[in-house]
mmCIF file of C-alpha atoms in Angstrom:
data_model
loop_
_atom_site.group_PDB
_atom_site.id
_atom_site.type_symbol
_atom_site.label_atom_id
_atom_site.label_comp_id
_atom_site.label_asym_id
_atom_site.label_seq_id
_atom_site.Cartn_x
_atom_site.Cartn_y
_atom_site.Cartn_z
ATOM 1 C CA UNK H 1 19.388 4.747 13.307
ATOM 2 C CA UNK H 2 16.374 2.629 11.719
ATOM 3 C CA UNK H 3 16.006 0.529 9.141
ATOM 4 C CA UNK H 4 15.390 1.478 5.537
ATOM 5 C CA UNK H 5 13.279 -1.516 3.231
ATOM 6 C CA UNK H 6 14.401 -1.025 -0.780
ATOM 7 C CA UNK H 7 11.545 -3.663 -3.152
ATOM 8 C CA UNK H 8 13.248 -3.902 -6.328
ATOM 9 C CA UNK H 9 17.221 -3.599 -5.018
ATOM 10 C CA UNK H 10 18.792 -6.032 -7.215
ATOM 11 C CA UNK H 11 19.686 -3.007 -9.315
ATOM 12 C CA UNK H 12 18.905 0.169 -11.142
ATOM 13 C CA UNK H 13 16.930 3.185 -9.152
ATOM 14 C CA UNK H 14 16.860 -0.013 -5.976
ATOM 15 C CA UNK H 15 20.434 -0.620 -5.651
ATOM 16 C CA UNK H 16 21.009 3.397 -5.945
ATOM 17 C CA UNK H 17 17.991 3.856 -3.242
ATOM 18 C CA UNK H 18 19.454 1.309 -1.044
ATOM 19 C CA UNK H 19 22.953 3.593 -1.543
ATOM 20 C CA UNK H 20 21.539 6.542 -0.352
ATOM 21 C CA UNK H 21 19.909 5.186 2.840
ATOM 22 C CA UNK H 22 23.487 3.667 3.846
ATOM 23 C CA UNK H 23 25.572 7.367 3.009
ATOM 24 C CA UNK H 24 22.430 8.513 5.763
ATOM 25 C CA UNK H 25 23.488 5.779 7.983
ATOM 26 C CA UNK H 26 20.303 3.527 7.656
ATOM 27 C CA UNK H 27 20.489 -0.011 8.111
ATOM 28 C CA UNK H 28 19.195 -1.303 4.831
ATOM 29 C CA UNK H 29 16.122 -4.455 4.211
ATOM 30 C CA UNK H 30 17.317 -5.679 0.209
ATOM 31 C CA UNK H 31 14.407 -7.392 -1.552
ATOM 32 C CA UNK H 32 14.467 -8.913 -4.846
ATOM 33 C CA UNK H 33 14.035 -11.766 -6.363
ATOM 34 C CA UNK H 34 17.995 -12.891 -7.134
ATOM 35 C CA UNK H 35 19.358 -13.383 -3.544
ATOM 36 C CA UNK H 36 22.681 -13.193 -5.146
ATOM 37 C CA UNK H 37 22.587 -9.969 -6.550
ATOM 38 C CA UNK H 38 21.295 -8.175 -2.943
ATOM 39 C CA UNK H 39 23.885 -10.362 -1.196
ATOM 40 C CA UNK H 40 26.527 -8.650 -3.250
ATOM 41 C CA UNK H 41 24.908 -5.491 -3.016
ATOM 42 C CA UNK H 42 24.209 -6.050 0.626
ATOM 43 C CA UNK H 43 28.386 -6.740 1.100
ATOM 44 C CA UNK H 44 29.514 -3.475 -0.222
ATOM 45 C CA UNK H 45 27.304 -1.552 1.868
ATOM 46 C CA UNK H 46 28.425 -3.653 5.146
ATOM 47 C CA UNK H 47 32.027 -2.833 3.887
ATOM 48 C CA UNK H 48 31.622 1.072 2.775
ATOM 49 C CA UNK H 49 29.364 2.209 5.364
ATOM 50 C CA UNK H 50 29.700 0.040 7.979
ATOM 51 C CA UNK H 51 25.698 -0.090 8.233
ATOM 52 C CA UNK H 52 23.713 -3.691 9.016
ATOM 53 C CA UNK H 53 21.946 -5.092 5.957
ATOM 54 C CA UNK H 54 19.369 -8.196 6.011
ATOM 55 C CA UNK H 55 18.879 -9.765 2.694
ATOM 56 C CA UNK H 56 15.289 -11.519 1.245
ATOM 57 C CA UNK H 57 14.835 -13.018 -1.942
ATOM 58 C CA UNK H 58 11.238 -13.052 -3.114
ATOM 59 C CA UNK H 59 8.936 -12.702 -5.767
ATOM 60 C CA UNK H 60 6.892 -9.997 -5.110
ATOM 61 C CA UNK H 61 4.217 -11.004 -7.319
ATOM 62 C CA UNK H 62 2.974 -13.831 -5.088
ATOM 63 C CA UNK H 63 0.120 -13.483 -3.217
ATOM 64 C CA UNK H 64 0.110 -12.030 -0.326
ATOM 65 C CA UNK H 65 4.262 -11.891 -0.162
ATOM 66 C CA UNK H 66 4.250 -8.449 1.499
ATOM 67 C CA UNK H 67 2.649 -10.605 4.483
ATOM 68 C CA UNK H 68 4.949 -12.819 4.466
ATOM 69 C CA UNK H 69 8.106 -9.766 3.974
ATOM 70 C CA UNK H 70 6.537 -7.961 6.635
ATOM 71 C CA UNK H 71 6.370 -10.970 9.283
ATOM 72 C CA UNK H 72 9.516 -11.789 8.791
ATOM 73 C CA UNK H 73 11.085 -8.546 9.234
ATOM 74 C CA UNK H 74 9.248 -8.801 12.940
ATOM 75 C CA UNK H 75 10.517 -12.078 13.551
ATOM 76 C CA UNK H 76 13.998 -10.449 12.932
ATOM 77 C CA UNK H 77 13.484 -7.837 15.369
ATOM 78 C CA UNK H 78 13.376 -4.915 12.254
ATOM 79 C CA UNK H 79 11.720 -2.050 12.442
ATOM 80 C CA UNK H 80 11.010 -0.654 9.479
ATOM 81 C CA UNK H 81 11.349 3.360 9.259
ATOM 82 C CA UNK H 82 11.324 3.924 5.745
ATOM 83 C CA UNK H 83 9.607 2.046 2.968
ATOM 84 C CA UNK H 84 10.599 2.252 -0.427
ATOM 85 C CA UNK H 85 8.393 0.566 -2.829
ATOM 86 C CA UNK H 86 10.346 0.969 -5.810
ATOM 87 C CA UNK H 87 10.482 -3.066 -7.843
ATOM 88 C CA UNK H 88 7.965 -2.684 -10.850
ATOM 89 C CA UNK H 89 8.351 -3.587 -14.407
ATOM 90 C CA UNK H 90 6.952 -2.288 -17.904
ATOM 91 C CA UNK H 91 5.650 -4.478 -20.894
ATOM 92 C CA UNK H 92 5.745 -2.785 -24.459
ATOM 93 C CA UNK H 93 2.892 -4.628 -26.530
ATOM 94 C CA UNK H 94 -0.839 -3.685 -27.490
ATOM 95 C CA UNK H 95 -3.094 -4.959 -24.544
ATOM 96 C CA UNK H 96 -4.893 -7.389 -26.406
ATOM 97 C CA UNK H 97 -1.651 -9.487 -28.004
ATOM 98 C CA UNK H 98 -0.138 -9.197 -24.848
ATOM 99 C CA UNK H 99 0.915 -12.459 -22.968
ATOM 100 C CA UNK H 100 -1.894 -12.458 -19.781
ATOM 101 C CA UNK H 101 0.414 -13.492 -16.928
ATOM 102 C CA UNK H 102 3.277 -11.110 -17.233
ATOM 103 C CA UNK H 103 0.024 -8.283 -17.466
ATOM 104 C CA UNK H 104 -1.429 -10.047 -14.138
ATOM 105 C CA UNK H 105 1.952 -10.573 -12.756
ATOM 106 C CA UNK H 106 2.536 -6.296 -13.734
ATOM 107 C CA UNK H 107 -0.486 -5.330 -11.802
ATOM 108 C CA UNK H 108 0.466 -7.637 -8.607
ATOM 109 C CA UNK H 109 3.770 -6.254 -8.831
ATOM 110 C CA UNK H 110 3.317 -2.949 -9.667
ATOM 111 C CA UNK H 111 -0.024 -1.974 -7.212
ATOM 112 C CA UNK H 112 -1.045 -4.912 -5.189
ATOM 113 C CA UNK H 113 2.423 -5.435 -3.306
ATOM 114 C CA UNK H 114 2.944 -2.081 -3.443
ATOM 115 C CA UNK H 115 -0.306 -1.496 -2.010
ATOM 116 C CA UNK H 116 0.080 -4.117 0.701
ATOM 117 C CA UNK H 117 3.309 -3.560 2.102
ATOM 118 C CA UNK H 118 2.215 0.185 2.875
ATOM 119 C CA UNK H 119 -1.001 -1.224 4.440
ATOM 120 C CA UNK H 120 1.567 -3.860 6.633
ATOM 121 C CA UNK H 121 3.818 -1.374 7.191
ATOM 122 C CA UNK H 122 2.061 2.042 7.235
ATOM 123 C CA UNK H 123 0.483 0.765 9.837
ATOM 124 C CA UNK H 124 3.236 -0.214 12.264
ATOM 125 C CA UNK H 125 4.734 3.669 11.498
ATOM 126 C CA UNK H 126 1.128 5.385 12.200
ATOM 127 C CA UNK H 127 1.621 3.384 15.704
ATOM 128 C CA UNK H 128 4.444 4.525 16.396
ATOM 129 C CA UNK H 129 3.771 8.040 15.270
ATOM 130 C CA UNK H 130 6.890 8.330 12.617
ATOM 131 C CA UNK H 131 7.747 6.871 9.334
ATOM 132 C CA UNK H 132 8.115 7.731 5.769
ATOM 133 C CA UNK H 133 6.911 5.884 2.907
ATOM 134 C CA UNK H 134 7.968 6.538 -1.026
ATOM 135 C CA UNK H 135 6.409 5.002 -4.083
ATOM 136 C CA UNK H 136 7.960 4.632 -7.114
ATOM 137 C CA UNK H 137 5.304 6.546 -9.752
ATOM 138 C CA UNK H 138 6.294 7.932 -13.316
ATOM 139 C CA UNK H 139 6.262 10.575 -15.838
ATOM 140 C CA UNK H 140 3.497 7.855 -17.125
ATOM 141 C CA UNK H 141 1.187 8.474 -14.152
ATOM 142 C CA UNK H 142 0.314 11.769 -16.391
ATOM 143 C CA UNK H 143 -1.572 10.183 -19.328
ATOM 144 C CA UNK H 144 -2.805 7.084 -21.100
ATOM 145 C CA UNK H 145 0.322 4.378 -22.725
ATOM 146 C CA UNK H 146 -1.221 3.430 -25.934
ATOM 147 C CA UNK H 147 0.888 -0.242 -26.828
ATOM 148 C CA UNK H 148 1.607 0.411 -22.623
ATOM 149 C CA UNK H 149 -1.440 0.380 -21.202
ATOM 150 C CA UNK H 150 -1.383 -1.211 -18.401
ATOM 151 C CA UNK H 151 2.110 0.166 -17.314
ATOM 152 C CA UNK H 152 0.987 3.780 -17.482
ATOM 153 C CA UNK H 153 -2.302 2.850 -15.879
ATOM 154 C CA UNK H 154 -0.303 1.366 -12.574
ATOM 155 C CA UNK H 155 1.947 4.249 -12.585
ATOM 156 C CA UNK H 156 -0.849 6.484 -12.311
ATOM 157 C CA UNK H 157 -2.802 4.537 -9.830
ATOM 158 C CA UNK H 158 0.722 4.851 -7.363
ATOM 159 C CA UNK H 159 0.229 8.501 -7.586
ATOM 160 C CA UNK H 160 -2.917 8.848 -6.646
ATOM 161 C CA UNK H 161 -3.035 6.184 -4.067
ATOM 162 C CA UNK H 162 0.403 7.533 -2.870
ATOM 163 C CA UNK H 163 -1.102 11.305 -2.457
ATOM 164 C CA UNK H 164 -4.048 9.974 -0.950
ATOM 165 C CA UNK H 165 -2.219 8.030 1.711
ATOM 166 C CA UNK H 166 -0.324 10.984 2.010
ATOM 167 C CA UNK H 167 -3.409 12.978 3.101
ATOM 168 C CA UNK H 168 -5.268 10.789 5.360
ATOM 169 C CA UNK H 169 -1.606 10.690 7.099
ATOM 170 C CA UNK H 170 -1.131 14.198 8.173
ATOM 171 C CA UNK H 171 -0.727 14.870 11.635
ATOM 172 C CA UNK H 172 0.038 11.105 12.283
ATOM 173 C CA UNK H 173 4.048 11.979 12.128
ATOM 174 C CA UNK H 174 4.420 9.448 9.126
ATOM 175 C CA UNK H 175 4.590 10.816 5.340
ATOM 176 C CA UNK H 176 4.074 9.423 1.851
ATOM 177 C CA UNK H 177 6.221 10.153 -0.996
ATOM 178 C CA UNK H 178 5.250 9.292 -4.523
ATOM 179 C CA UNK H 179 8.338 9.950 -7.092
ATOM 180 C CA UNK H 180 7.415 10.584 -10.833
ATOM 181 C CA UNK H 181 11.232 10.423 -12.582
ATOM 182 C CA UNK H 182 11.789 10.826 -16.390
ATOM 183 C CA UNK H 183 13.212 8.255 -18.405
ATOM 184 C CA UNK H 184 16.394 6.535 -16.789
ATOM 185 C CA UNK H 185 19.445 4.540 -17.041
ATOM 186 C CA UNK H 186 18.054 1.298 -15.781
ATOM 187 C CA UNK H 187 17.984 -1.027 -18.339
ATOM 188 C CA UNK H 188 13.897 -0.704 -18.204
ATOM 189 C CA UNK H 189 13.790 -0.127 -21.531
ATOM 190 C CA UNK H 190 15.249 -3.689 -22.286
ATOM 191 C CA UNK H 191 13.199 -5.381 -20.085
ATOM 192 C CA UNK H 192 10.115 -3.823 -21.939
ATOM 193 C CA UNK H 193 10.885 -4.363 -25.030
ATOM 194 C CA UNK H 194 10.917 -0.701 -26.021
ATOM 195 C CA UNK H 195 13.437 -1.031 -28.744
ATOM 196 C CA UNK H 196 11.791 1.532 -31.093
ATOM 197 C CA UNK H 197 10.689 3.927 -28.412
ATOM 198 C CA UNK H 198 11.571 7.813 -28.963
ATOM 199 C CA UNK H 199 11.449 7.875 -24.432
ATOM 200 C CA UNK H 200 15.434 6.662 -24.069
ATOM 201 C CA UNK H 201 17.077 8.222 -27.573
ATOM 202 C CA UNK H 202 17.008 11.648 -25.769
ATOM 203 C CA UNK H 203 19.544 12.117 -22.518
ATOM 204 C CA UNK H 204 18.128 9.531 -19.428
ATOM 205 C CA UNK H 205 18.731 10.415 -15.938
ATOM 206 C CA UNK H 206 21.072 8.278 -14.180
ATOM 207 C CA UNK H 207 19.816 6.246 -11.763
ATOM 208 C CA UNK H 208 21.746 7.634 -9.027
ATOM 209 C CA UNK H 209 20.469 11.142 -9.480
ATOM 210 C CA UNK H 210 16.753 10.247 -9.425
ATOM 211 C CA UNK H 211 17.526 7.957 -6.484
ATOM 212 C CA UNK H 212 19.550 10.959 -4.436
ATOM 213 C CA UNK H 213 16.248 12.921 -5.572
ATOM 214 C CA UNK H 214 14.001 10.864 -4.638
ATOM 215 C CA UNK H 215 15.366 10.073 -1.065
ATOM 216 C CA UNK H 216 15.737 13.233 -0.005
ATOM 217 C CA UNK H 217 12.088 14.486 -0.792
ATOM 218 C CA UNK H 218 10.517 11.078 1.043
ATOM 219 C CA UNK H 219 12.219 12.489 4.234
ATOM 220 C CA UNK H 220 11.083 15.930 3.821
ATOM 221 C CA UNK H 221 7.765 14.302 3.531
ATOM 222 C CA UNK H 222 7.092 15.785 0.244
ATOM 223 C CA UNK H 223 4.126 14.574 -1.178
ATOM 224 C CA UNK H 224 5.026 14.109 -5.086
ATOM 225 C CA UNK H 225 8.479 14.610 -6.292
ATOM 226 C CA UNK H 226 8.740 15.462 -9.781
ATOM 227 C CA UNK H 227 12.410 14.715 -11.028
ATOM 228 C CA UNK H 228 13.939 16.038 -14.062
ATOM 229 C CA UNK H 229 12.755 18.755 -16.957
ATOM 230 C CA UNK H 230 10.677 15.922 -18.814
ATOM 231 C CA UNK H 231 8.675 15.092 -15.769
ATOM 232 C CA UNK H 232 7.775 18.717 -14.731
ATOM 233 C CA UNK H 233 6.966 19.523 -18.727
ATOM 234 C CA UNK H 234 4.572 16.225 -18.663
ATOM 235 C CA UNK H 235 2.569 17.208 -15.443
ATOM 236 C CA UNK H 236 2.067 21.006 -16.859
ATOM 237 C CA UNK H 237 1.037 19.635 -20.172
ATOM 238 C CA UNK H 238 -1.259 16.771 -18.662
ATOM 239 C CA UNK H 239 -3.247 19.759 -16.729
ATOM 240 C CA UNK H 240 -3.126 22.117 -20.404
ATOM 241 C CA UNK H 241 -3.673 19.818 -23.223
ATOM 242 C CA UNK H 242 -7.166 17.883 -23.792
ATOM 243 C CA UNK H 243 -6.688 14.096 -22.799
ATOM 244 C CA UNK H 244 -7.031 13.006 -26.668
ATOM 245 C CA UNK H 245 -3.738 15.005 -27.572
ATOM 246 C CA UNK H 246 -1.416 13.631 -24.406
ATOM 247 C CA UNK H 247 -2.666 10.042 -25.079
ATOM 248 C CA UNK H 248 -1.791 10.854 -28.692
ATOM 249 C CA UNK H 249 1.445 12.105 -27.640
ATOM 250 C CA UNK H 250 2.418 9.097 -25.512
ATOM 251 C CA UNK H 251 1.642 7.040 -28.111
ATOM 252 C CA UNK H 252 4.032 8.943 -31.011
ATOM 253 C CA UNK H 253 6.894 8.931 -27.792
ATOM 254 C CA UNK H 254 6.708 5.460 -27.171
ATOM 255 C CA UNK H 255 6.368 4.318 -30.403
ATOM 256 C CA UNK H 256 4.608 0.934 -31.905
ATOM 257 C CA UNK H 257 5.810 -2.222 -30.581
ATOM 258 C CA UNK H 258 8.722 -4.228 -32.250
ATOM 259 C CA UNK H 259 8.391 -7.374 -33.610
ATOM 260 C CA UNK H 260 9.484 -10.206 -31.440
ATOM 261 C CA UNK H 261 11.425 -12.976 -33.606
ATOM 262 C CA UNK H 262 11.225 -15.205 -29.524
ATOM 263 C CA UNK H 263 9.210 -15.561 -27.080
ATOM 264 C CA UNK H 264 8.844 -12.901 -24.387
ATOM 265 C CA UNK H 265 11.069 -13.441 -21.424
ATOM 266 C CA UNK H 266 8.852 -14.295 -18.196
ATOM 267 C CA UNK H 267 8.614 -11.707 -15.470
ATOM 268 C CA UNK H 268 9.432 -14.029 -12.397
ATOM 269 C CA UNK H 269 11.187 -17.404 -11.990
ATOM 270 C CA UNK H 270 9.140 -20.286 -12.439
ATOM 271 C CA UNK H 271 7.845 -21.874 -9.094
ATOM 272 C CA UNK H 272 10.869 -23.595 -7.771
ATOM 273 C CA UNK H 273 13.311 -22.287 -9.138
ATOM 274 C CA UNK H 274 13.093 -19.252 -6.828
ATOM 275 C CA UNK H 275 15.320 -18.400 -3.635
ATOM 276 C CA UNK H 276 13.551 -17.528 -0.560
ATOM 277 C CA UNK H 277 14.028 -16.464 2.753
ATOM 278 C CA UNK H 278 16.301 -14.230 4.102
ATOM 279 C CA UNK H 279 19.299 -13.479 6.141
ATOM 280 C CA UNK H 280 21.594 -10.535 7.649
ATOM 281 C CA UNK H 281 24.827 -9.441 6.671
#
């Protein structure tokens, strides 16, 4: 069996992804930025499954890291067969009070690695003539985020860049997977400062439902994979409803940003305080 490359595996929909390419016997690539975490992760794996797992901590926000990911994986002799961009973050605050590098550092994160690791590694796959690729999209790819602009606006960008790729890739033996789940049991919410959103009051997916989901439709080579009753009502209503009335909706969902009594927590480590490198297990 190949190996199977999980962005974002420290925890949440990751560490679940990561779980479901070991149960299909797929040595597993763990990026994130807390070598720690995918160490630990990588260890129960090894143990469980018995399957090989090589470990890199780094910020994915860097430029041009998904070079730098994708030439070390060839210095370690792995080849990647399936790509799973799934690291990404979400910032609850109106665009124009919002703090300007953890907005930068979204967009890096959320499209431009994203978008560079399937260019590195799309085209090693196309070469070879097999491959799958999934990208982690959203029931926000549907609409416009009022107070989560810029969020909803990358989530949408990874579905249509994700069924594009998936087009121009036909016949080439390698597929492309984008993966819109509902609202889920990740601790997102937290992160992004959506304490007075309506999204997580209601009954979240678990993480390890969406990523079960989720794996199996990248390798039927499925080009969008809508998970859960919440995601399939968004994408019918998106196509129905004038544009006004969804970005409307979003915003009474989401609700008005929360006051913040400290300042907002920083979306990477601060340069040198980071891990790097990597290492199997």
């Amino acid at each position: 069996m190949g190996w199977t490359l999980v962005t974002g595996a420290s925890g949440g929909i990751g560490a679940e992804l990561a779980r479901q390419a070991a149960v299909h016997g797929e040595d597993v690539v763990l990026v994130a930025r807390s070598k720690d975490k995918i160490e630990k992760i990588a260890e129960g794996l090894n143990s469980f499954f018995g399957v090989r797992c090589a470990c890199y901590a780094q910020d994915l926000t860097e430029k041009d890291a998904a070079v730098k990911l994708h030439k070390w994986c060839s210095e370690q002799g792995i080849q990647v067969d399936n790509l799973i961009n799934n690291a990404g973050f979400g910032d609850q605050t109106a665009f124009l009070d919002a703090d300007w590098d953890r907005q930068y550092a979204m967009v890096q994160l959320n499209v431009v690695a994203l978008m560079q690791l399937c260019y590195e590694f799309g085209r090693d796959m196309r070469e070879r003539g097999e491959g799958h690729i999934l990208n982690l999209s959203s029931v926000a790819a549907f609409m416009a985020g009022p107070y989560m602009s810029l969020y909803y606006a990358t989530k949408g960008y990874v579905l249509q860049f994700s069924e594009a790729l998936s087009y121009e890739l036909r016949g080439t033996g390698v597929t492309v997977t984008a993966l819109c789940p509902g609202p889920t049991s990740t601790g997102f919410e937290r992160n992004a400062h959506m304490g007075g959103s309506l999204m997580f009051q209601a009954h979240p997916q678990s993480a390890a439902d969406v990523a079960m989901y989720g794996y199996r439709a990248m390798l039927s080579g499925k080009p969008v994979a809508y998970h859960s009753p919440t995601t399939h009502v968004a994408n019918v209503l998106a196509r129905l409803l004038p544009r006004n009335v969804m970005t409307a909706v979003a915003a009474k969902v989401d609700g008005k940003p929360q006051p913040k009594s400290q300042p907002q927590p920083k979306p990477f480590a601060a340069k040198g305080t980071e891990s790097k490198g990597g290492g199997l297990a």
